[in-house]
């Protein structure tokens, strides 16, 4: 059972010029206080062809995270245009928001991003070299693609302790629960004896 | 009988292992997909327990506040009508959990596992384990409770069925004969106990090499009968919760026949048979109901419907009529049967019984009405909250959520960690719900209105069986319909709801439009697909992954909750192409272990440790007025070094503090207050003095004394020190001497201060308590002989309450307090007290866990004595009469002890509990006496000895508080009325 579930990601200021920062308002719920911070990352996919062109726009730590619902705004600078292949600058690509706990990724939210020239002229006749200052970025907010991964939320050592902790309770449960027998005779007699007794009461 | 196979109930073709209908008949849960083996609603319907292959039992509770109705990213194709949150994860089993079962009245939860054990959990206090039942030598695959709670039975692959007593959790009997020929061939062995308690019916048994369901009689555990006819092993048996009697034919004067039970049997042969215990042959057998083995069966609470699930991933619903099964007995009649057979019934006074009582008094009637109205209001407001979810603006600290969202970026706290990384402190917008409605306002998040819409549909008139929509509602009652089904179409399109789903909802019959009508040019590209679902490789920001190790999967998240009444809607929605937009990865992905601890993490840990340290003293200071924990460690040491002055022969001798050069004592941490003592400070002319220094929140004072200080104590009001030569000096908080030194009768052993009270326990075991402000003696040189004499007991803990009552905890577990007005020692607590262990007043506990009542009594008795779960274990096993007596005696002694300790808070708590118990159990005389005392004389007379207050509480206020409790039992309506009237008279005066 994942301790953290993402309730919603709202894309703020969309659509916007290419050079504007990304802003995501992330709401999530945590059902048990986390010992450590969550790490969120925004990854901009420069080219569908290769992960080489992925840019990690930013990564932040989010914490402390007590049980409850939380929200924060994750802002990251626009991708560096010089790292984007010219052929991929205009058109559809993807931006990913990932979250990891203890270095394990447990959720990945992906959005399609459309970069296009709002100016119809430019759209018809795009310049040879992409003019990023004219590009508009449009994130397809209505269709996030969410993938969740099972991860280990506890340290394994913690888990063992938790199980051991149950044992004392079990140990002391017994002597106590045995005491009433003394007053009622031998344990074996009780089933036969009980209904009669209770009949008397009525 | 009608039969329905709802195709919309499925786990994408994967097996459904378990099905359970909610007690209110509005929904059911299914578990399967090769990870959830069992789902069971608690009898109250409040909780759902699930057991799975991950060795865990998870207990779910409905979340009261409303969040987004859809799972984020699932594009709104399946709206969550309700949210259920896991409230407890129970870990103990070392193998797959096969079955779970709630005991009658939900006191316990039992689980069984392939680790060959059955574990009994305290359902009042998860995750406490009450017992682990060991004895099976094979996989335990089924559990059932005796309806009167005296036994639990388990069936395992070891060819045995074992019955365990709930009295001591020991084996009652092990039945093996009918199972000798069995092989471990079934996935489950779900056995069942008849509602009248007479019969236990096993799953897979063999008789003459034919598969049977063995009937085991409660009387002597005889195995003479069985259900025969299935061609393959029986996997599941489930008794109808109702007991039936023959349908009376109009006009005929038929003699009332014996009540009988009804039982459904499912088998690996894919067929289902339903039996009545009054018939020799099955009532009905349905062959080829499924393609694979039947896995689980659940009856509706009204006994007329039955849900069956199968390994083939489908469920079937059977609807019977009363003509077919008979007239179900009412709960009252059922409990009467229990009462006559087993001497008691679980239901002490059910509501149905109450409703037959005549209300004699208009006040009472008003009161009852008010109560009902309140309940309705609560329900109404809950419904309103859900209904108007969209319009209610979330408010956090008086700020609307919208405002917060606008400024979130500016407002959120962002810091840099030591290694220069950004760290955002998230804004907490809601606590996890604690069961109250307050959090319902934090429904915040861009709420898609679909929830409100679907909620309404769920209450609107159900059309369960499309075959015959005019039939009455098969699943219990439904709330009055206010909205037509079409209401679902009016979902306001929130930003997470796709508009298409609106169309789909309003026109269910229409062919589903393609959902992915995304803005024109954007087409999902194959190349991107893997990017959405593949985990990122280690990126520079993340700690390197140090090798992959598969670890146990935490979740068994393949639970399905279905709304029965929604099916007509959902049915149409479901079969559509499942949008690929969300893919919970089902496969067990190898999980990366966090490698070396990063520096940052270590720092964090230090930080939290520090926080904890800071947190602790605060707690102490709260208890400080009567707590010992911060007292000087030197207080009870060094007996040998002590100089005994005048110890009477054979008299008790308590340890004395030895002389020390210097010591420091923390009196309290909030406000922070220290006492420092320095002995033998050389002053002028070679004289030796002792210096006493006290610092309180930075302010310091000091003073000198002529003899060496042995021990010191302080409170917020006074500081006192005991010196050599039996001198005791008392100072004000500013260091002013309040009294000339008091000469103690013998050397000091222990010194205590609480408020303005100073307690001195001397080495010869005499105790004195003074109130230094009023300058009077509270306890005068009282000897501890009477409580310590005759054995080698020692005083293990000393307590001085805020009212100057000394309490001695002895090493034998007894605790005495000295009652100054009686000038006698009173026993206030005994760890070995058998009353405490037998008493059961669980039913009288207020809804909130008020066991957290703190005070001197709680401190003296420790928390152990209040574990109601353990006490509840006696509910079913001790004769009811004995139970009542012990409970009464226990509660009375608690009330008396709280009174003697003058702990008003605890007195009120226990008095309320006691009265509630008296009301529940119907003890009129005692109740009347209490009311009389609390009320006092209505017409004042001079000779009256009546005190209007008790431990600082006004008695008549207490009575006002008790009246609603008394009013709950109609039996006491006269008492209620009397008190009410007299209180009114008094008020008018």
Short mmCIF file of N, CA, C and O in Angstrom, two decimals, chain B residues 30-84:
data_model
loop_
_atom_site.label_atom_id
_atom_site.label_comp_id
_atom_site.label_asym_id
_atom_site.label_seq_id
_atom_site.Cartn_x
_atom_site.Cartn_y
_atom_site.Cartn_z
N UNK B 30 -15.46 -6.98 -3.48
CA UNK B 30 -14.90 -8.20 -4.05
C UNK B 30 -13.39 -8.11 -3.94
O UNK B 30 -12.81 -7.03 -4.00
N UNK B 31 -12.77 -9.25 -3.75
CA UNK B 31 -11.32 -9.28 -3.67
C UNK B 31 -10.82 -10.41 -4.55
O UNK B 31 -11.48 -11.44 -4.68
N UNK B 32 -9.71 -10.19 -5.18
CA UNK B 32 -9.23 -11.25 -6.04
C UNK B 32 -7.97 -10.88 -6.75
O UNK B 32 -7.07 -10.30 -6.14
N UNK B 33 -7.91 -11.19 -8.02
CA UNK B 33 -6.78 -10.85 -8.85
C UNK B 33 -5.50 -11.49 -8.33
O UNK B 33 -4.43 -10.93 -8.42
N UNK B 34 -5.65 -12.64 -7.71
CA UNK B 34 -4.50 -13.38 -7.20
C UNK B 34 -3.72 -12.60 -6.15
O UNK B 34 -2.53 -12.79 -6.00
N UNK B 35 -4.35 -11.68 -5.47
CA UNK B 35 -3.64 -11.12 -4.32
C UNK B 35 -4.53 -10.95 -3.09
O UNK B 35 -4.06 -11.11 -1.97
N UNK B 36 -5.80 -10.65 -3.26
CA UNK B 36 -6.67 -10.54 -2.09
C UNK B 36 -7.48 -11.83 -1.96
O UNK B 36 -8.24 -12.19 -2.85
N UNK B 37 -7.28 -12.52 -0.87
CA UNK B 37 -7.96 -13.80 -0.70
C UNK B 37 -9.28 -13.67 0.02
O UNK B 37 -10.13 -14.55 -0.08
N UNK B 38 -9.44 -12.59 0.75
CA UNK B 38 -10.66 -12.50 1.54
C UNK B 38 -11.01 -11.06 1.86
O UNK B 38 -10.14 -10.26 2.19
N UNK B 39 -12.27 -10.72 1.73
CA UNK B 39 -12.76 -9.41 2.16
C UNK B 39 -13.96 -9.64 3.08
O UNK B 39 -14.80 -10.48 2.80
N UNK B 40 -14.01 -8.93 4.19
CA UNK B 40 -15.14 -9.08 5.12
C UNK B 40 -15.48 -7.74 5.75
O UNK B 40 -14.61 -7.07 6.30
N UNK B 41 -16.74 -7.36 5.69
CA UNK B 41 -17.23 -6.18 6.39
C UNK B 41 -17.40 -6.52 7.85
O UNK B 41 -17.81 -7.63 8.18
N UNK B 42 -17.14 -5.56 8.70
CA UNK B 42 -17.45 -5.77 10.11
C UNK B 42 -18.97 -5.77 10.25
O UNK B 42 -19.69 -5.28 9.38
N UNK B 43 -19.46 -6.30 11.35
CA UNK B 43 -20.90 -6.39 11.54
C UNK B 43 -21.55 -5.01 11.55
O UNK B 43 -22.68 -4.84 11.16
N UNK B 44 -20.79 -4.04 12.03
CA UNK B 44 -21.32 -2.68 12.08
C UNK B 44 -21.29 -2.03 10.71
O UNK B 44 -21.93 -1.01 10.51
N UNK B 45 -20.52 -2.61 9.80
CA UNK B 45 -20.40 -2.01 8.47
C UNK B 45 -19.41 -0.88 8.40
O UNK B 45 -19.20 -0.28 7.36
N UNK B 46 -18.79 -0.59 9.54
CA UNK B 46 -17.88 0.53 9.59
C UNK B 46 -16.54 0.18 8.95
O UNK B 46 -15.89 1.03 8.35
N UNK B 47 -16.12 -1.05 9.10
CA UNK B 47 -14.81 -1.43 8.61
C UNK B 47 -14.90 -2.54 7.57
O UNK B 47 -15.85 -3.30 7.54
N UNK B 48 -13.89 -2.60 6.77
CA UNK B 48 -13.72 -3.70 5.85
C UNK B 48 -12.34 -4.27 6.10
O UNK B 48 -11.36 -3.54 6.14
N UNK B 49 -12.26 -5.58 6.32
CA UNK B 49 -10.96 -6.20 6.50
C UNK B 49 -10.64 -7.00 5.26
O UNK B 49 -11.52 -7.64 4.67
N UNK B 50 -9.40 -6.95 4.82
CA UNK B 50 -9.00 -7.75 3.69
C UNK B 50 -7.71 -8.48 4.02
O UNK B 50 -6.86 -7.97 4.73
N UNK B 51 -7.62 -9.69 3.54
CA UNK B 51 -6.41 -10.48 3.77
C UNK B 51 -5.84 -10.89 2.44
O UNK B 51 -6.60 -11.22 1.51
N UNK B 52 -4.54 -10.88 2.32
CA UNK B 52 -3.99 -11.15 1.00
C UNK B 52 -2.70 -11.93 1.00
O UNK B 52 -2.19 -12.34 2.05
N UNK B 53 -2.19 -12.11 -0.20
CA UNK B 53 -0.98 -12.89 -0.40
C UNK B 53 0.26 -12.18 0.13
O UNK B 53 1.34 -12.75 0.18
N UNK B 54 0.10 -10.90 0.49
CA UNK B 54 1.26 -10.17 1.01
C UNK B 54 1.40 -10.34 2.52
O UNK B 54 2.08 -9.56 3.16
N UNK B 55 0.70 -11.33 3.07
CA UNK B 55 0.80 -11.68 4.50
C UNK B 55 0.12 -10.66 5.41
O UNK B 55 0.24 -10.74 6.62
N UNK B 56 -0.53 -9.70 4.81
CA UNK B 56 -1.09 -8.62 5.62
C UNK B 56 -2.60 -8.74 5.71
O UNK B 56 -3.26 -9.27 4.81
N UNK B 57 -3.12 -8.20 6.80
CA UNK B 57 -4.54 -7.94 6.88
C UNK B 57 -4.66 -6.42 6.90
O UNK B 57 -3.95 -5.76 7.66
N UNK B 58 -5.48 -5.90 6.05
CA UNK B 58 -5.65 -4.45 6.04
C UNK B 58 -7.07 -4.14 6.46
O UNK B 58 -8.01 -4.79 6.02
N UNK B 59 -7.20 -3.15 7.32
CA UNK B 59 -8.52 -2.76 7.79
C UNK B 59 -8.83 -1.40 7.20
O UNK B 59 -8.04 -0.47 7.34
N UNK B 60 -9.96 -1.32 6.52
CA UNK B 60 -10.33 -0.11 5.80
C UNK B 60 -11.49 0.55 6.48
O UNK B 60 -12.38 -0.10 7.03
N UNK B 61 -11.50 1.88 6.38
CA UNK B 61 -12.60 2.62 6.96
C UNK B 61 -12.99 3.69 5.96
O UNK B 61 -12.14 4.21 5.25
N UNK B 62 -14.23 4.03 5.96
CA UNK B 62 -14.68 5.04 5.01
C UNK B 62 -14.14 6.40 5.43
O UNK B 62 -14.27 6.80 6.57
N UNK B 63 -13.55 7.09 4.48
CA UNK B 63 -13.04 8.43 4.76
C UNK B 63 -14.21 9.38 4.73
O UNK B 63 -15.06 9.31 3.85
N UNK B 64 -14.26 10.25 5.72
CA UNK B 64 -15.45 11.09 5.82
C UNK B 64 -15.37 12.33 4.95
O UNK B 64 -16.36 12.89 4.59
N UNK B 65 -14.17 12.77 4.68
CA UNK B 65 -14.16 13.94 3.82
C UNK B 65 -14.09 13.50 2.37
O UNK B 65 -13.74 12.38 2.06
N UNK B 66 -14.41 14.41 1.54
CA UNK B 66 -14.55 14.02 0.15
C UNK B 66 -13.39 14.58 -0.65
O UNK B 66 -13.12 15.77 -0.61
N UNK B 67 -12.77 13.76 -1.34
CA UNK B 67 -11.69 14.21 -2.19
C UNK B 67 -12.11 14.09 -3.62
O UNK B 67 -13.30 14.00 -3.92
N UNK B 68 -11.18 14.09 -4.51
CA UNK B 68 -11.53 13.90 -5.90
C UNK B 68 -12.21 12.54 -6.06
O UNK B 68 -11.83 11.59 -5.40
N UNK B 69 -13.20 12.51 -6.87
CA UNK B 69 -13.97 11.29 -6.98
C UNK B 69 -13.29 10.28 -7.88
O UNK B 69 -13.63 9.12 -7.90
N UNK B 70 -12.35 10.75 -8.63
CA UNK B 70 -11.69 9.82 -9.53
C UNK B 70 -10.27 9.62 -9.06
O UNK B 70 -9.70 10.46 -8.38
N UNK B 71 -9.72 8.53 -9.42
CA UNK B 71 -8.31 8.32 -9.17
C UNK B 71 -7.56 9.19 -10.17
O UNK B 71 -7.89 9.19 -11.35
N UNK B 72 -6.59 9.94 -9.66
CA UNK B 72 -5.90 10.88 -10.54
C UNK B 72 -5.30 10.13 -11.71
O UNK B 72 -4.59 9.14 -11.54
N UNK B 73 -5.59 10.60 -12.88
CA UNK B 73 -5.00 10.01 -14.06
C UNK B 73 -5.84 8.91 -14.68
O UNK B 73 -5.49 8.37 -15.71
N UNK B 74 -6.95 8.59 -14.03
CA UNK B 74 -7.74 7.52 -14.61
C UNK B 74 -8.82 8.07 -15.52
O UNK B 74 -9.73 7.37 -15.90
N UNK B 75 -8.74 9.33 -15.84
CA UNK B 75 -9.60 10.02 -16.80
C UNK B 75 -11.09 9.83 -16.51
O UNK B 75 -11.91 9.86 -17.39
N UNK B 76 -11.40 9.65 -15.28
CA UNK B 76 -12.79 9.70 -14.85
C UNK B 76 -13.69 8.62 -15.37
O UNK B 76 -14.90 8.73 -15.31
N UNK B 77 -13.15 7.53 -15.83
CA UNK B 77 -14.05 6.52 -16.39
C UNK B 77 -14.78 5.78 -15.26
O UNK B 77 -15.90 5.35 -15.42
N UNK B 78 -14.12 5.65 -14.13
CA UNK B 78 -14.78 5.01 -12.99
C UNK B 78 -14.69 5.95 -11.80
O UNK B 78 -13.64 6.15 -11.23
N UNK B 79 -15.81 6.54 -11.49
CA UNK B 79 -15.79 7.48 -10.37
C UNK B 79 -15.86 6.72 -9.06
O UNK B 79 -16.61 5.76 -8.93
N UNK B 80 -15.06 7.14 -8.11
CA UNK B 80 -15.17 6.58 -6.77
C UNK B 80 -16.31 7.27 -6.06
O UNK B 80 -16.28 8.48 -5.87
N UNK B 81 -17.29 6.49 -5.69
CA UNK B 81 -18.42 7.08 -5.00
C UNK B 81 -18.06 7.30 -3.55
O UNK B 81 -18.46 8.27 -2.92
N UNK B 82 -17.29 6.40 -3.02
CA UNK B 82 -16.88 6.52 -1.63
C UNK B 82 -15.38 6.36 -1.59
O UNK B 82 -14.79 5.73 -2.46
N UNK B 83 -14.80 6.90 -0.55
CA UNK B 83 -13.38 6.67 -0.37
C UNK B 83 -13.19 5.85 0.89
O UNK B 83 -13.71 6.18 1.94
N UNK B 84 -12.45 4.80 0.76
CA UNK B 84 -12.15 3.96 1.93
C UNK B 84 -10.65 4.00 2.12
O UNK B 84 -9.88 3.85 1.18
#
